[in-house]
Amino acid sequence: MKISFYKYQGAGNDFIMLDGFSTSYDSGLDHRVVAALCDRRFGVGADGLIIINPLEELLDFEMLYYNADGKPGSMCGNGGRCAFQFARDLRIISDRSEFLATDVHEAFLHDDGNISLKMSDVKQVERLDARTFVVDTGSPHFVRIVDDIDAVDVFREGRAIRYSDAYKEKGINVNFIEILSDRIRIATYERGVEDETLACGTGVTASALVSMELNLLNGKIRVEAKGGTLFVEAERNTGNGQYVSVWLTGPAVKTFEGTIETEDIQRS
């Protein structure tokens, strides 16, 4: 099968994008095809694959997200911004949008080219100990505060936590964060990719909420990932501890496009 694809990235978190408006992907894609496309040596290479499909509802489009292992994924913050920019480039939307990605999300374009995406409300920041938290920001995240992010072996330590008895069945994304006086530095091991990624939008969001929970940072929180800088804003409901009006802001850029024959890249 010949597939026309587009490649986008948000802070180095990269995705293969497929246009479901011009080609029908109603039944999705076989997980082996997705995994082959995302393979960085034998395919196009990406942290995940996204299809945007038309909707009959009063929303602009539906975003379907697949992890690099080919399995359907949960919400992806950087992917959501890339889907918004992809839809803009296809002239499906203009500078504002509401679309479906598990939940309904809003997004809009800033004058500087950055995109803000409204994330799901977060029910709680669960504290495991003084430096360790679990936060569900649309995807589950384990967050550990460290003294020096550069001293962390993200792949080894992240993989050990992700496949520990507590999380190996359903999986969890693992974030190591260094909280400074004016910003956060972060490194993330992502489930589904099963490796460190240059950025993770839902992980960046989780890290910012942890810093808010500890009353260390507030307002527009700057989070520096290895692939670029993102910003998070949220409001805390003091009555129930939930975080609402959670916004993730950062870049989303098209890098190239092409066509590929899936039969040529699938391996036994």
mmCIF file of C-alpha atoms in Angstrom, residues 10-11 13 73-82 117-122 134-143 172-176 186-191 197-210 223 225 230-233 246-250:
data_model
loop_
_atom_site.group_PDB
_atom_site.id
_atom_site.type_symbol
_atom_site.label_atom_id
_atom_site.label_comp_id
_atom_site.label_asym_id
_atom_site.label_seq_id
_atom_site.Cartn_x
_atom_site.Cartn_y
_atom_site.Cartn_z
ATOM 1 C CA GLY A 10 7.081 19.703 18.383
ATOM 2 C CA ALA A 11 10.189 20.405 20.479
ATOM 3 C CA ASN A 13 8.961 15.037 19.566
ATOM 4 C CA GLY A 73 -1.943 5.643 22.404
ATOM 5 C CA SER A 74 -3.598 8.004 24.850
ATOM 6 C CA MET A 75 -3.415 11.796 24.684
ATOM 7 C CA CYS A 76 -0.217 13.311 23.285
ATOM 8 C CA GLY A 77 0.358 17.012 23.949
ATOM 9 C CA ASN A 78 3.054 17.659 21.358
ATOM 10 C CA GLY A 79 1.111 15.498 18.922
ATOM 11 C CA GLY A 80 -2.026 17.558 19.544
ATOM 12 C CA ARG A 81 -0.220 20.769 18.622
ATOM 13 C CA CYS A 82 1.227 19.100 15.531
ATOM 14 C CA LEU A 117 -3.364 23.410 23.439
ATOM 15 C CA LYS A 118 -5.884 22.994 26.237
ATOM 16 C CA MET A 119 -5.165 19.782 28.078
ATOM 17 C CA SER A 120 -7.562 17.648 30.093
ATOM 18 C CA ASP A 121 -8.339 18.634 33.666
ATOM 19 C CA VAL A 122 -6.149 16.796 36.166
ATOM 20 C CA VAL A 134 2.146 10.138 39.737
ATOM 21 C CA VAL A 135 0.029 12.426 37.555
ATOM 22 C CA ASP A 136 -2.481 11.543 34.821
ATOM 23 C CA THR A 137 -2.505 14.381 32.280
ATOM 24 C CA GLY A 138 -4.321 12.363 29.634
ATOM 25 C CA SER A 139 -1.462 9.870 29.810
ATOM 26 C CA PRO A 140 -0.080 8.407 33.056
ATOM 27 C CA HIS A 141 3.197 9.909 34.280
ATOM 28 C CA PHE A 142 5.663 8.999 36.989
ATOM 29 C CA VAL A 143 7.593 12.136 38.025
ATOM 30 C CA ILE A 172 3.755 4.430 32.570
ATOM 31 C CA ASN A 173 5.817 7.324 31.230
ATOM 32 C CA VAL A 174 8.766 8.223 33.443
ATOM 33 C CA ASN A 175 9.962 11.804 33.927
ATOM 34 C CA PHE A 176 13.017 13.094 35.745
ATOM 35 C CA ILE A 186 13.047 17.549 32.189
ATOM 36 C CA ALA A 187 13.987 14.233 30.599
ATOM 37 C CA THR A 188 11.369 11.602 29.743
ATOM 38 C CA TYR A 189 11.297 7.869 29.028
ATOM 39 C CA GLU A 190 8.100 7.205 27.057
ATOM 40 C CA ARG A 191 6.122 3.992 27.076
ATOM 41 C CA THR A 197 12.310 11.171 23.709
ATOM 42 C CA LEU A 198 13.423 14.742 23.152
ATOM 43 C CA ALA A 199 10.174 16.063 24.625
ATOM 44 C CA CYS A 200 6.826 14.817 25.903
ATOM 45 C CA GLY A 201 3.971 17.291 26.149
ATOM 46 C CA THR A 202 1.901 15.417 28.728
ATOM 47 C CA GLY A 203 5.081 14.800 30.735
ATOM 48 C CA VAL A 204 5.993 18.483 30.596
ATOM 49 C CA THR A 205 2.487 19.260 31.831
ATOM 50 C CA ALA A 206 2.800 16.736 34.675
ATOM 51 C CA SER A 207 6.135 18.214 35.764
ATOM 52 C CA ALA A 208 4.710 21.742 35.874
ATOM 53 C CA LEU A 209 1.760 20.591 37.990
ATOM 54 C CA VAL A 210 4.134 18.904 40.432
ATOM 55 C CA VAL A 223 9.897 23.733 31.025
ATOM 56 C CA ALA A 225 13.199 19.559 27.416
ATOM 57 C CA LEU A 230 7.510 24.515 26.369
ATOM 58 C CA PHE A 231 5.247 26.508 28.680
ATOM 59 C CA VAL A 232 2.455 25.352 30.986
ATOM 60 C CA GLU A 233 -0.294 27.346 32.697
ATOM 61 C CA VAL A 246 -4.421 23.551 31.801
ATOM 62 C CA TRP A 247 -2.661 24.929 28.723
ATOM 63 C CA LEU A 248 0.467 23.632 26.995
ATOM 64 C CA THR A 249 2.239 26.061 24.663
ATOM 65 C CA GLY A 250 5.080 25.446 22.230
#
